[in-house]
Amino acid sequence: MGTALAYVLVLAGVAALVFVLAAAVFGRGEELAPLAPDATPTRLPAREVSGTDVRDLRFQQVLRGYRMAEVDWALDRLAGELDRVRTDRHELADRVARLEATIARMRAEEDPGDEQRRRW
C-alpha cells in the first residue's frame, strides 16, 4: 500500500508540475477583452500613408506568427488609401484633359489678327 501511495503522490506531483509549466507558457485560460472592430495596437498615421509609414509598419508577433486581425486592418487601410489615390489621379487626369481641350478650342477660335494686334 505504501508503494502505491508513493506512485500516486509522484504522479500528482508530475501532473501539478506539467500544469504549472503549461499555465506559465500558455496563460491561465483567461481571455482579454476583444478590441473594438476599428482598434488595433498596430499604428498607422491618421494622415495619408506614405511609403516610409508602410516600411516602418510592424505587426505584433504571437505564438504562431502575426495577429491576422491587425494585418487585415493594415491591408484594408492601405488598399483604401491606394484606391483613393488612384481615384484622385484619374479625376485630375480627366480635368487636365478637359482644360487642354478648352485651351485648344480657344486658340482655334482666336482671330489671327488679334494676335498681331496684341504684339503691337
PDB file of N, CA and C in Angstrom, residues 7-112:
ATOM      1  N   TYR A   7       3.529   6.115  -5.645  1.00  0.00           N
ATOM      2  CA  TYR A   7       3.290   6.322  -7.076  1.00  0.00           C
ATOM      3  C   TYR A   7       2.224   7.385  -7.321  1.00  0.00           C
ATOM      4  N   VAL A   8       1.165   7.367  -6.550  1.00  0.00           N
ATOM      5  CA  VAL A   8       0.090   8.349  -6.689  1.00  0.00           C
ATOM      6  C   VAL A   8       0.610   9.744  -6.371  1.00  0.00           C
ATOM      7  N   LEU A   9       1.406   9.870  -5.327  1.00  0.00           N
ATOM      8  CA  LEU A   9       1.959  11.183  -4.974  1.00  0.00           C
ATOM      9  C   LEU A   9       2.928  11.678  -6.037  1.00  0.00           C
ATOM     10  N   VAL A  10       3.782  10.806  -6.569  1.00  0.00           N
ATOM     11  CA  VAL A  10       4.705  11.207  -7.644  1.00  0.00           C
ATOM     12  C   VAL A  10       3.909  11.610  -8.871  1.00  0.00           C
ATOM     13  N   LEU A  11       2.896  10.811  -9.227  1.00  0.00           N
ATOM     14  CA  LEU A  11       2.053  11.136 -10.378  1.00  0.00           C
ATOM     15  C   LEU A  11       1.349  12.479 -10.173  1.00  0.00           C
ATOM     16  N   ALA A  12       0.835  12.740  -8.983  1.00  0.00           N
ATOM     17  CA  ALA A  12       0.183  14.019  -8.686  1.00  0.00           C
ATOM     18  C   ALA A  12       1.192  15.163  -8.774  1.00  0.00           C
ATOM     19  N   GLY A  13       2.413  14.936  -8.294  1.00  0.00           N
ATOM     20  CA  GLY A  13       3.448  15.967  -8.371  1.00  0.00           C
ATOM     21  C   GLY A  13       3.836  16.272  -9.809  1.00  0.00           C
ATOM     22  N   VAL A  14       3.988  15.235 -10.638  1.00  0.00           N
ATOM     23  CA  VAL A  14       4.315  15.441 -12.053  1.00  0.00           C
ATOM     24  C   VAL A  14       3.171  16.166 -12.757  1.00  0.00           C
ATOM     25  N   ALA A  15       1.942  15.770 -12.478  1.00  0.00           N
ATOM     26  CA  ALA A  15       0.786  16.435 -13.091  1.00  0.00           C
ATOM     27  C   ALA A  15       0.723  17.903 -12.680  1.00  0.00           C
ATOM     28  N   ALA A  16       0.992  18.187 -11.403  1.00  0.00           N
ATOM     29  CA  ALA A  16       0.990  19.578 -10.938  1.00  0.00           C
ATOM     30  C   ALA A  16       2.095  20.369 -11.628  1.00  0.00           C
ATOM     31  N   LEU A  17       3.270  19.777 -11.786  1.00  0.00           N
ATOM     32  CA  LEU A  17       4.383  20.449 -12.460  1.00  0.00           C
ATOM     33  C   LEU A  17       4.041  20.734 -13.914  1.00  0.00           C
ATOM     34  N   VAL A  18       3.453  19.764 -14.608  1.00  0.00           N
ATOM     35  CA  VAL A  18       3.051  19.972 -16.009  1.00  0.00           C
ATOM     36  C   VAL A  18       2.000  21.073 -16.086  1.00  0.00           C
ATOM     37  N   PHE A  19       1.052  21.091 -15.152  1.00  0.00           N
ATOM     38  CA  PHE A  19       0.024  22.123 -15.148  1.00  0.00           C
ATOM     39  C   PHE A  19       0.628  23.510 -14.943  1.00  0.00           C
ATOM     40  N   VAL A  20       1.554  23.621 -13.985  1.00  0.00           N
ATOM     41  CA  VAL A  20       2.191  24.914 -13.701  1.00  0.00           C
ATOM     42  C   VAL A  20       2.982  25.389 -14.913  1.00  0.00           C
ATOM     43  N   LEU A  21       3.742  24.497 -15.539  1.00  0.00           N
ATOM     44  CA  LEU A  21       4.507  24.880 -16.730  1.00  0.00           C
ATOM     45  C   LEU A  21       3.584  25.289 -17.876  1.00  0.00           C
ATOM     46  N   ALA A  22       2.517  24.530 -18.097  1.00  0.00           N
ATOM     47  CA  ALA A  22       1.563  24.871 -19.159  1.00  0.00           C
ATOM     48  C   ALA A  22       0.890  26.218 -18.869  1.00  0.00           C
ATOM     49  N   ALA A  23       0.533  26.462 -17.606  1.00  0.00           N
ATOM     50  CA  ALA A  23      -0.092  27.738 -17.243  1.00  0.00           C
ATOM     51  C   ALA A  23       0.876  28.887 -17.447  1.00  0.00           C
ATOM     52  N   ALA A  24       2.165  28.665 -17.136  1.00  0.00           N
ATOM     53  CA  ALA A  24       3.156  29.730 -17.315  1.00  0.00           C
ATOM     54  C   ALA A  24       3.361  30.039 -18.793  1.00  0.00           C
ATOM     55  N   VAL A  25       3.363  29.010 -19.632  1.00  0.00           N
ATOM     56  CA  VAL A  25       3.608  29.212 -21.062  1.00  0.00           C
ATOM     57  C   VAL A  25       2.370  29.746 -21.771  1.00  0.00           C
ATOM     58  N   PHE A  26       1.209  29.159 -21.514  1.00  0.00           N
ATOM     59  CA  PHE A  26       0.004  29.495 -22.268  1.00  0.00           C
ATOM     60  C   PHE A  26      -0.976  30.378 -21.511  1.00  0.00           C
ATOM     61  N   GLY A  27      -0.679  30.764 -20.313  1.00  0.00           N
ATOM     62  CA  GLY A  27      -1.612  31.562 -19.526  1.00  0.00           C
ATOM     63  C   GLY A  27      -2.573  30.673 -18.786  1.00  0.00           C
ATOM     64  N   ARG A  28      -3.432  31.302 -18.016  1.00  0.00           N
ATOM     65  CA  ARG A  28      -4.345  30.517 -17.184  1.00  0.00           C
ATOM     66  C   ARG A  28      -5.694  30.314 -17.841  1.00  0.00           C
ATOM     67  N   GLY A  29      -5.828  30.659 -19.078  1.00  0.00           N
ATOM     68  CA  GLY A  29      -7.083  30.428 -19.776  1.00  0.00           C
ATOM     69  C   GLY A  29      -7.974  31.642 -19.872  1.00  0.00           C
ATOM     70  N   GLU A  30      -7.616  32.756 -19.204  1.00  0.00           N
ATOM     71  CA  GLU A  30      -8.445  33.946 -19.320  1.00  0.00           C
ATOM     72  C   GLU A  30      -8.240  34.541 -20.701  1.00  0.00           C
ATOM     73  N   GLU A  31      -9.288  35.143 -21.212  1.00  0.00           N
ATOM     74  CA  GLU A  31      -9.185  35.835 -22.483  1.00  0.00           C
ATOM     75  C   GLU A  31      -9.258  37.321 -22.223  1.00  0.00           C
ATOM     76  N   LEU A  32      -8.458  38.060 -22.971  1.00  0.00           N
ATOM     77  CA  LEU A  32      -8.541  39.508 -22.894  1.00  0.00           C
ATOM     78  C   LEU A  32      -9.823  39.966 -23.569  1.00  0.00           C
ATOM     79  N   ALA A  33     -10.319  41.081 -23.121  1.00  0.00           N
ATOM     80  CA  ALA A  33     -11.493  41.638 -23.778  1.00  0.00           C
ATOM     81  C   ALA A  33     -11.127  41.937 -25.225  1.00  0.00           C
ATOM     82  N   PRO A  34     -12.006  41.610 -26.185  1.00  0.00           N
ATOM     83  CA  PRO A  34     -11.664  41.860 -27.585  1.00  0.00           C
ATOM     84  C   PRO A  34     -11.551  43.354 -27.857  1.00  0.00           C
ATOM     85  N   LEU A  35     -10.667  43.682 -28.782  1.00  0.00           N
ATOM     86  CA  LEU A  35     -10.530  45.073 -29.187  1.00  0.00           C
ATOM     87  C   LEU A  35     -11.758  45.488 -29.984  1.00  0.00           C
ATOM     88  N   ALA A  36     -12.047  46.759 -29.965  1.00  0.00           N
ATOM     89  CA  ALA A  36     -13.132  47.282 -30.789  1.00  0.00           C
ATOM     90  C   ALA A  36     -12.808  46.982 -32.254  1.00  0.00           C
ATOM     91  N   PRO A  37     -13.813  46.880 -33.122  1.00  0.00           N
ATOM     92  CA  PRO A  37     -13.546  46.493 -34.512  1.00  0.00           C
ATOM     93  C   PRO A  37     -12.518  47.366 -35.220  1.00  0.00           C
ATOM     94  N   ASP A  38     -12.494  48.667 -34.932  1.00  0.00           N
ATOM     95  CA  ASP A  38     -11.544  49.554 -35.611  1.00  0.00           C
ATOM     96  C   ASP A  38     -10.287  49.809 -34.794  1.00  0.00           C
ATOM     97  N   ALA A  39     -10.117  49.143 -33.662  1.00  0.00           N
ATOM     98  CA  ALA A  39      -8.977  49.389 -32.789  1.00  0.00           C
ATOM     99  C   ALA A  39      -7.904  48.329 -33.017  1.00  0.00           C
ATOM    100  N   THR A  40      -6.668  48.759 -32.913  1.00  0.00           N
ATOM    101  CA  THR A  40      -5.547  47.844 -33.048  1.00  0.00           C
ATOM    102  C   THR A  40      -4.326  48.498 -32.413  1.00  0.00           C
ATOM    103  N   PRO A  41      -3.447  47.702 -31.829  1.00  0.00           N
ATOM    104  CA  PRO A  41      -2.206  48.298 -31.334  1.00  0.00           C
ATOM    105  C   PRO A  41      -1.226  48.623 -32.453  1.00  0.00           C
ATOM    106  N   THR A  42      -1.479  48.132 -33.654  1.00  0.00           N
ATOM    107  CA  THR A  42      -0.633  48.464 -34.799  1.00  0.00           C
ATOM    108  C   THR A  42      -0.918  49.903 -35.189  1.00  0.00           C
ATOM    109  N   ARG A  43       0.120  50.665 -35.445  1.00  0.00           N
ATOM    110  CA  ARG A  43      -0.055  52.104 -35.689  1.00  0.00           C
ATOM    111  C   ARG A  43       0.215  52.473 -37.141  1.00  0.00           C
ATOM    112  N   LEU A  44      -0.693  53.277 -37.694  1.00  0.00           N
ATOM    113  CA  LEU A  44      -0.500  53.974 -38.954  1.00  0.00           C
ATOM    114  C   LEU A  44      -0.961  55.402 -38.706  1.00  0.00           C
ATOM    115  N   PRO A  45      -0.366  56.366 -39.360  1.00  0.00           N
ATOM    116  CA  PRO A  45      -0.760  57.758 -39.101  1.00  0.00           C
ATOM    117  C   PRO A  45      -2.173  58.043 -39.596  1.00  0.00           C
ATOM    118  N   ALA A  46      -2.813  59.033 -38.978  1.00  0.00           N
ATOM    119  CA  ALA A  46      -4.160  59.431 -39.389  1.00  0.00           C
ATOM    120  C   ALA A  46      -4.117  60.166 -40.727  1.00  0.00           C
ATOM    121  N   ARG A  47      -2.983  60.775 -41.018  1.00  0.00           N
ATOM    122  CA  ARG A  47      -2.831  61.472 -42.297  1.00  0.00           C
ATOM    123  C   ARG A  47      -2.638  60.440 -43.399  1.00  0.00           C
ATOM    124  N   GLU A  48      -2.349  60.917 -44.606  1.00  0.00           N
ATOM    125  CA  GLU A  48      -2.104  59.993 -45.715  1.00  0.00           C
ATOM    126  C   GLU A  48      -0.918  59.091 -45.397  1.00  0.00           C
ATOM    127  N   VAL A  49      -1.007  57.869 -45.839  1.00  0.00           N
ATOM    128  CA  VAL A  49       0.044  56.885 -45.585  1.00  0.00           C
ATOM    129  C   VAL A  49       1.130  57.050 -46.638  1.00  0.00           C
ATOM    130  N   SER A  50       2.372  57.151 -46.187  1.00  0.00           N
ATOM    131  CA  SER A  50       3.500  57.265 -47.113  1.00  0.00           C
ATOM    132  C   SER A  50       4.233  55.943 -47.196  1.00  0.00           C
ATOM    133  N   GLY A  51       5.149  55.866 -48.150  1.00  0.00           N
ATOM    134  CA  GLY A  51       5.946  54.657 -48.291  1.00  0.00           C
ATOM    135  C   GLY A  51       6.764  54.368 -47.048  1.00  0.00           C
ATOM    136  N   THR A  52       7.259  55.408 -46.392  1.00  0.00           N
ATOM    137  CA  THR A  52       8.026  55.228 -45.160  1.00  0.00           C
ATOM    138  C   THR A  52       7.152  54.629 -44.070  1.00  0.00           C
ATOM    139  N   ASP A  53       5.900  55.072 -43.989  1.00  0.00           N
ATOM    140  CA  ASP A  53       4.975  54.512 -42.994  1.00  0.00           C
ATOM    141  C   ASP A  53       4.770  53.021 -43.218  1.00  0.00           C
ATOM    142  N   VAL A  54       4.645  52.636 -44.477  1.00  0.00           N
ATOM    143  CA  VAL A  54       4.449  51.217 -44.779  1.00  0.00           C
ATOM    144  C   VAL A  54       5.709  50.430 -44.452  1.00  0.00           C
ATOM    145  N   ARG A  55       6.876  50.989 -44.794  1.00  0.00           N
ATOM    146  CA  ARG A  55       8.129  50.291 -44.495  1.00  0.00           C
ATOM    147  C   ARG A  55       8.363  50.143 -42.995  1.00  0.00           C
ATOM    148  N   ASP A  56       7.918  51.127 -42.211  1.00  0.00           N
ATOM    149  CA  ASP A  56       8.107  51.087 -40.759  1.00  0.00           C
ATOM    150  C   ASP A  56       7.029  50.279 -40.037  1.00  0.00           C
ATOM    151  N   LEU A  57       6.021  49.843 -40.754  1.00  0.00           N
ATOM    152  CA  LEU A  57       4.907  49.122 -40.149  1.00  0.00           C
ATOM    153  C   LEU A  57       5.371  47.779 -39.610  1.00  0.00           C
ATOM    154  N   ARG A  58       5.059  47.519 -38.344  1.00  0.00           N
ATOM    155  CA  ARG A  58       5.399  46.239 -37.707  1.00  0.00           C
ATOM    156  C   ARG A  58       4.154  45.694 -37.035  1.00  0.00           C
ATOM    157  N   PHE A  59       3.965  44.388 -37.121  1.00  0.00           N
ATOM    158  CA  PHE A  59       2.818  43.738 -36.515  1.00  0.00           C
ATOM    159  C   PHE A  59       3.265  42.989 -35.269  1.00  0.00           C
ATOM    160  N   GLN A  60       2.356  42.901 -34.324  1.00  0.00           N
ATOM    161  CA  GLN A  60       2.633  42.191 -33.086  1.00  0.00           C
ATOM    162  C   GLN A  60       2.734  40.699 -33.377  1.00  0.00           C
ATOM    163  N   GLN A  61       3.837  40.090 -32.939  1.00  0.00           N
ATOM    164  CA  GLN A  61       4.001  38.670 -33.170  1.00  0.00           C
ATOM    165  C   GLN A  61       3.367  37.884 -32.031  1.00  0.00           C
ATOM    166  N   VAL A  62       2.716  36.803 -32.386  1.00  0.00           N
ATOM    167  CA  VAL A  62       2.109  35.906 -31.417  1.00  0.00           C
ATOM    168  C   VAL A  62       2.747  34.538 -31.596  1.00  0.00           C
ATOM    169  N   LEU A  63       2.271  33.574 -30.856  1.00  0.00           N
ATOM    170  CA  LEU A  63       2.895  32.259 -30.834  1.00  0.00           C
ATOM    171  C   LEU A  63       3.120  31.687 -32.225  1.00  0.00           C
ATOM    172  N   ARG A  64       2.148  31.836 -33.127  1.00  0.00           N
ATOM    173  CA  ARG A  64       2.277  31.238 -34.450  1.00  0.00           C
ATOM    174  C   ARG A  64       2.280  32.277 -35.557  1.00  0.00           C
ATOM    175  N   GLY A  65       2.917  33.398 -35.380  1.00  0.00           N
ATOM    176  CA  GLY A  65       3.014  34.381 -36.461  1.00  0.00           C
ATOM    177  C   GLY A  65       2.537  35.748 -36.029  1.00  0.00           C
ATOM    178  N   TYR A  66       1.729  36.373 -36.864  1.00  0.00           N
ATOM    179  CA  TYR A  66       1.205  37.707 -36.611  1.00  0.00           C
ATOM    180  C   TYR A  66      -0.281  37.617 -36.307  1.00  0.00           C
ATOM    181  N   ARG A  67      -0.797  38.671 -35.682  1.00  0.00           N
ATOM    182  CA  ARG A  67      -2.234  38.730 -35.427  1.00  0.00           C
ATOM    183  C   ARG A  67      -2.928  39.035 -36.750  1.00  0.00           C
ATOM    184  N   MET A  68      -3.721  38.105 -37.194  1.00  0.00           N
ATOM    185  CA  MET A  68      -4.361  38.236 -38.501  1.00  0.00           C
ATOM    186  C   MET A  68      -5.260  39.465 -38.567  1.00  0.00           C
ATOM    187  N   ALA A  69      -5.931  39.785 -37.483  1.00  0.00           N
ATOM    188  CA  ALA A  69      -6.832  40.949 -37.482  1.00  0.00           C
ATOM    189  C   ALA A  69      -6.048  42.234 -37.731  1.00  0.00           C
ATOM    190  N   GLU A  70      -4.848  42.345 -37.159  1.00  0.00           N
ATOM    191  CA  GLU A  70      -4.032  43.548 -37.374  1.00  0.00           C
ATOM    192  C   GLU A  70      -3.545  43.631 -38.812  1.00  0.00           C
ATOM    193  N   VAL A  71      -3.101  42.519 -39.351  1.00  0.00           N
ATOM    194  CA  VAL A  71      -2.632  42.503 -40.730  1.00  0.00           C
ATOM    195  C   VAL A  71      -3.779  42.849 -41.671  1.00  0.00           C
ATOM    196  N   ASP A  72      -4.953  42.262 -41.440  1.00  0.00           N
ATOM    197  CA  ASP A  72      -6.119  42.571 -42.267  1.00  0.00           C
ATOM    198  C   ASP A  72      -6.481  44.041 -42.175  1.00  0.00           C
ATOM    199  N   TRP A  73      -6.432  44.607 -40.960  1.00  0.00           N
ATOM    200  CA  TRP A  73      -6.757  46.022 -40.782  1.00  0.00           C
ATOM    201  C   TRP A  73      -5.782  46.891 -41.573  1.00  0.00           C
ATOM    202  N   ALA A  74      -4.482  46.606 -41.451  1.00  0.00           N
ATOM    203  CA  ALA A  74      -3.482  47.411 -42.148  1.00  0.00           C
ATOM    204  C   ALA A  74      -3.636  47.290 -43.663  1.00  0.00           C
ATOM    205  N   LEU A  75      -3.883  46.087 -44.134  1.00  0.00           N
ATOM    206  CA  LEU A  75      -4.050  45.897 -45.575  1.00  0.00           C
ATOM    207  C   LEU A  75      -5.306  46.593 -46.081  1.00  0.00           C
ATOM    208  N   ASP A  76      -6.388  46.541 -45.319  1.00  0.00           N
ATOM    209  CA  ASP A  76      -7.610  47.258 -45.705  1.00  0.00           C
ATOM    210  C   ASP A  76      -7.357  48.757 -45.762  1.00  0.00           C
ATOM    211  N   ARG A  77      -6.641  49.273 -44.772  1.00  0.00           N
ATOM    212  CA  ARG A  77      -6.333  50.708 -44.737  1.00  0.00           C
ATOM    213  C   ARG A  77      -5.479  51.112 -45.930  1.00  0.00           C
ATOM    214  N   LEU A  78      -4.453  50.321 -46.224  1.00  0.00           N
ATOM    215  CA  LEU A  78      -3.577  50.625 -47.356  1.00  0.00           C
ATOM    216  C   LEU A  78      -4.319  50.496 -48.682  1.00  0.00           C
ATOM    217  N   ALA A  79      -5.171  49.494 -48.783  1.00  0.00           N
ATOM    218  CA  ALA A  79      -5.954  49.336 -50.007  1.00  0.00           C
ATOM    219  C   ALA A  79      -6.883  50.532 -50.216  1.00  0.00           C
ATOM    220  N   GLY A  80      -7.512  50.997 -49.154  1.00  0.00           N
ATOM    221  CA  GLY A  80      -8.366  52.183 -49.245  1.00  0.00           C
ATOM    222  C   GLY A  80      -7.585  53.413 -49.665  1.00  0.00           C
ATOM    223  N   GLU A  81      -6.391  53.554 -49.119  1.00  0.00           N
ATOM    224  CA  GLU A  81      -5.538  54.697 -49.469  1.00  0.00           C
ATOM    225  C   GLU A  81      -5.144  54.628 -50.947  1.00  0.00           C
ATOM    226  N   LEU A  82      -4.774  53.454 -51.398  1.00  0.00           N
ATOM    227  CA  LEU A  82      -4.406  53.297 -52.811  1.00  0.00           C
ATOM    228  C   LEU A  82      -5.597  53.563 -53.724  1.00  0.00           C
ATOM    229  N   ASP A  83      -6.771  53.097 -53.339  1.00  0.00           N
ATOM    230  CA  ASP A  83      -7.969  53.364 -54.137  1.00  0.00           C
ATOM    231  C   ASP A  83      -8.258  54.853 -54.207  1.00  0.00           C
ATOM    232  N   ARG A  84      -8.100  55.538 -53.080  1.00  0.00           N
ATOM    233  CA  ARG A  84      -8.343  56.988 -53.050  1.00  0.00           C
ATOM    234  C   ARG A  84      -7.353  57.725 -53.941  1.00  0.00           C
ATOM    235  N   VAL A  85      -6.079  57.352 -53.858  1.00  0.00           N
ATOM    236  CA  VAL A  85      -5.048  57.998 -54.677  1.00  0.00           C
ATOM    237  C   VAL A  85      -5.316  57.734 -56.158  1.00  0.00           C
ATOM    238  N   ARG A  86      -5.685  56.511 -56.481  1.00  0.00           N
ATOM    239  CA  ARG A  86      -5.962  56.167 -57.877  1.00  0.00           C
ATOM    240  C   ARG A  86      -7.164  56.965 -58.399  1.00  0.00           C
ATOM    241  N   THR A  87      -8.212  57.089 -57.594  1.00  0.00           N
ATOM    242  CA  THR A  87      -9.387  57.866 -57.996  1.00  0.00           C
ATOM    243  C   THR A  87      -9.018  59.332 -58.198  1.00  0.00           C
ATOM    244  N   ASP A  88      -8.251  59.890 -57.262  1.00  0.00           N
ATOM    245  CA  ASP A  88      -7.813  61.287 -57.392  1.00  0.00           C
ATOM    246  C   ASP A  88      -6.983  61.481 -58.655  1.00  0.00           C
ATOM    247  N   ARG A  89      -6.105  60.539 -58.942  1.00  0.00           N
ATOM    248  CA  ARG A  89      -5.254  60.654 -60.133  1.00  0.00           C
ATOM    249  C   ARG A  89      -6.103  60.644 -61.404  1.00  0.00           C
ATOM    250  N   HIS A  90      -7.107  59.762 -61.471  1.00  0.00           N
ATOM    251  CA  HIS A  90      -7.974  59.717 -62.654  1.00  0.00           C
ATOM    252  C   HIS A  90      -8.787  61.004 -62.793  1.00  0.00           C
ATOM    253  N   GLU A  91      -9.287  61.505 -61.676  1.00  0.00           N
ATOM    254  CA  GLU A  91     -10.045  62.757 -61.731  1.00  0.00           C
ATOM    255  C   GLU A  91      -9.170  63.907 -62.201  1.00  0.00           C
ATOM    256  N   LEU A  92      -7.949  63.984 -61.707  1.00  0.00           N
ATOM    257  CA  LEU A  92      -7.041  65.057 -62.135  1.00  0.00           C
ATOM    258  C   LEU A  92      -6.647  64.906 -63.599  1.00  0.00           C
ATOM    259  N   ALA A  93      -6.424  63.678 -64.061  1.00  0.00           N
ATOM    260  CA  ALA A  93      -6.082  63.462 -65.476  1.00  0.00           C
ATOM    261  C   ALA A  93      -7.248  63.890 -66.364  1.00  0.00           C
ATOM    262  N   ASP A  94      -8.490  63.567 -65.959  1.00  0.00           N
ATOM    263  CA  ASP A  94      -9.666  63.997 -66.724  1.00  0.00           C
ATOM    264  C   ASP A  94      -9.769  65.521 -66.738  1.00  0.00           C
ATOM    265  N   ARG A  95      -9.495  66.131 -65.608  1.00  0.00           N
ATOM    266  CA  ARG A  95      -9.567  67.599 -65.524  1.00  0.00           C
ATOM    267  C   ARG A  95      -8.520  68.249 -66.415  1.00  0.00           C
ATOM    268  N   VAL A  96      -7.308  67.715 -66.412  1.00  0.00           N
ATOM    269  CA  VAL A  96      -6.243  68.246 -67.279  1.00  0.00           C
ATOM    270  C   VAL A  96      -6.632  68.091 -68.737  1.00  0.00           C
ATOM    271  N   ALA A  97      -7.194  66.940 -69.101  1.00  0.00           N
ATOM    272  CA  ALA A  97      -7.605  66.719 -70.486  1.00  0.00           C
ATOM    273  C   ALA A  97      -8.687  67.719 -70.898  1.00  0.00           C
ATOM    274  N   ARG A  98      -9.659  67.968 -70.005  1.00  0.00           N
ATOM    275  CA  ARG A  98     -10.711  68.942 -70.322  1.00  0.00           C
ATOM    276  C   ARG A  98     -10.134  70.346 -70.479  1.00  0.00           C
ATOM    277  N   LEU A  99      -9.202  70.728 -69.594  1.00  0.00           N
ATOM    278  CA  LEU A  99      -8.598  72.055 -69.681  1.00  0.00           C
ATOM    279  C   LEU A  99      -7.759  72.199 -70.945  1.00  0.00           C
ATOM    280  N   GLU A 100      -7.027  71.158 -71.312  1.00  0.00           N
ATOM    281  CA  GLU A 100      -6.239  71.221 -72.552  1.00  0.00           C
ATOM    282  C   GLU A 100      -7.155  71.324 -73.764  1.00  0.00           C
ATOM    283  N   ALA A 101      -8.286  70.620 -73.751  1.00  0.00           N
ATOM    284  CA  ALA A 101      -9.237  70.719 -74.857  1.00  0.00           C
ATOM    285  C   ALA A 101      -9.829  72.119 -74.932  1.00  0.00           C
ATOM    286  N   THR A 102     -10.118  72.704 -73.778  1.00  0.00           N
ATOM    287  CA  THR A 102     -10.658  74.067 -73.742  1.00  0.00           C
ATOM    288  C   THR A 102      -9.639  75.061 -74.285  1.00  0.00           C
ATOM    289  N   ILE A 103      -8.385  74.910 -73.895  1.00  0.00           N
ATOM    290  CA  ILE A 103      -7.321  75.804 -74.381  1.00  0.00           C
ATOM    291  C   ILE A 103      -7.162  75.658 -75.891  1.00  0.00           C
ATOM    292  N   ALA A 104      -7.167  74.419 -76.376  1.00  0.00           N
ATOM    293  CA  ALA A 104      -7.027  74.195 -77.825  1.00  0.00           C
ATOM    294  C   ALA A 104      -8.205  74.808 -78.575  1.00  0.00           C
ATOM    295  N   ARG A 105      -9.420  74.649 -78.031  1.00  0.00           N
ATOM    296  CA  ARG A 105     -10.604  75.220 -78.676  1.00  0.00           C
ATOM    297  C   ARG A 105     -10.525  76.737 -78.690  1.00  0.00           C
ATOM    298  N   MET A 106     -10.076  77.344 -77.587  1.00  0.00           N
ATOM    299  CA  MET A 106      -9.976  78.799 -77.517  1.00  0.00           C
ATOM    300  C   MET A 106      -8.916  79.319 -78.484  1.00  0.00           C
ATOM    301  N   ARG A 107      -7.828  78.602 -78.619  1.00  0.00           N
ATOM    302  CA  ARG A 107      -6.782  79.022 -79.570  1.00  0.00           C
ATOM    303  C   ARG A 107      -7.277  78.917 -81.005  1.00  0.00           C
ATOM    304  N   ALA A 108      -8.060  77.886 -81.279  1.00  0.00           N
ATOM    305  CA  ALA A 108      -8.593  77.719 -82.633  1.00  0.00           C
ATOM    306  C   ALA A 108      -9.593  78.807 -82.965  1.00  0.00           C
ATOM    307  N   GLU A 109     -10.329  79.278 -81.959  1.00  0.00           N
ATOM    308  CA  GLU A 109     -11.342  80.307 -82.191  1.00  0.00           C
ATOM    309  C   GLU A 109     -10.747  81.709 -82.274  1.00  0.00           C
ATOM    310  N   GLU A 110      -9.526  81.871 -81.807  1.00  0.00           N
ATOM    311  CA  GLU A 110      -8.896  83.189 -81.827  1.00  0.00           C
ATOM    312  C   GLU A 110      -8.711  83.667 -83.261  1.00  0.00           C
ATOM    313  N   ASP A 111      -8.896  84.935 -83.458  1.00  0.00           N
ATOM    314  CA  ASP A 111      -8.672  85.559 -84.754  1.00  0.00           C
ATOM    315  C   ASP A 111      -7.172  85.760 -84.910  1.00  0.00           C
ATOM    316  N   PRO A 112      -6.578  85.311 -86.022  1.00  0.00           N
ATOM    317  CA  PRO A 112      -5.136  85.504 -86.205  1.00  0.00           C
ATOM    318  C   PRO A 112      -4.730  86.972 -86.148  1.00  0.00           C
TER     319      PRO A 112
END
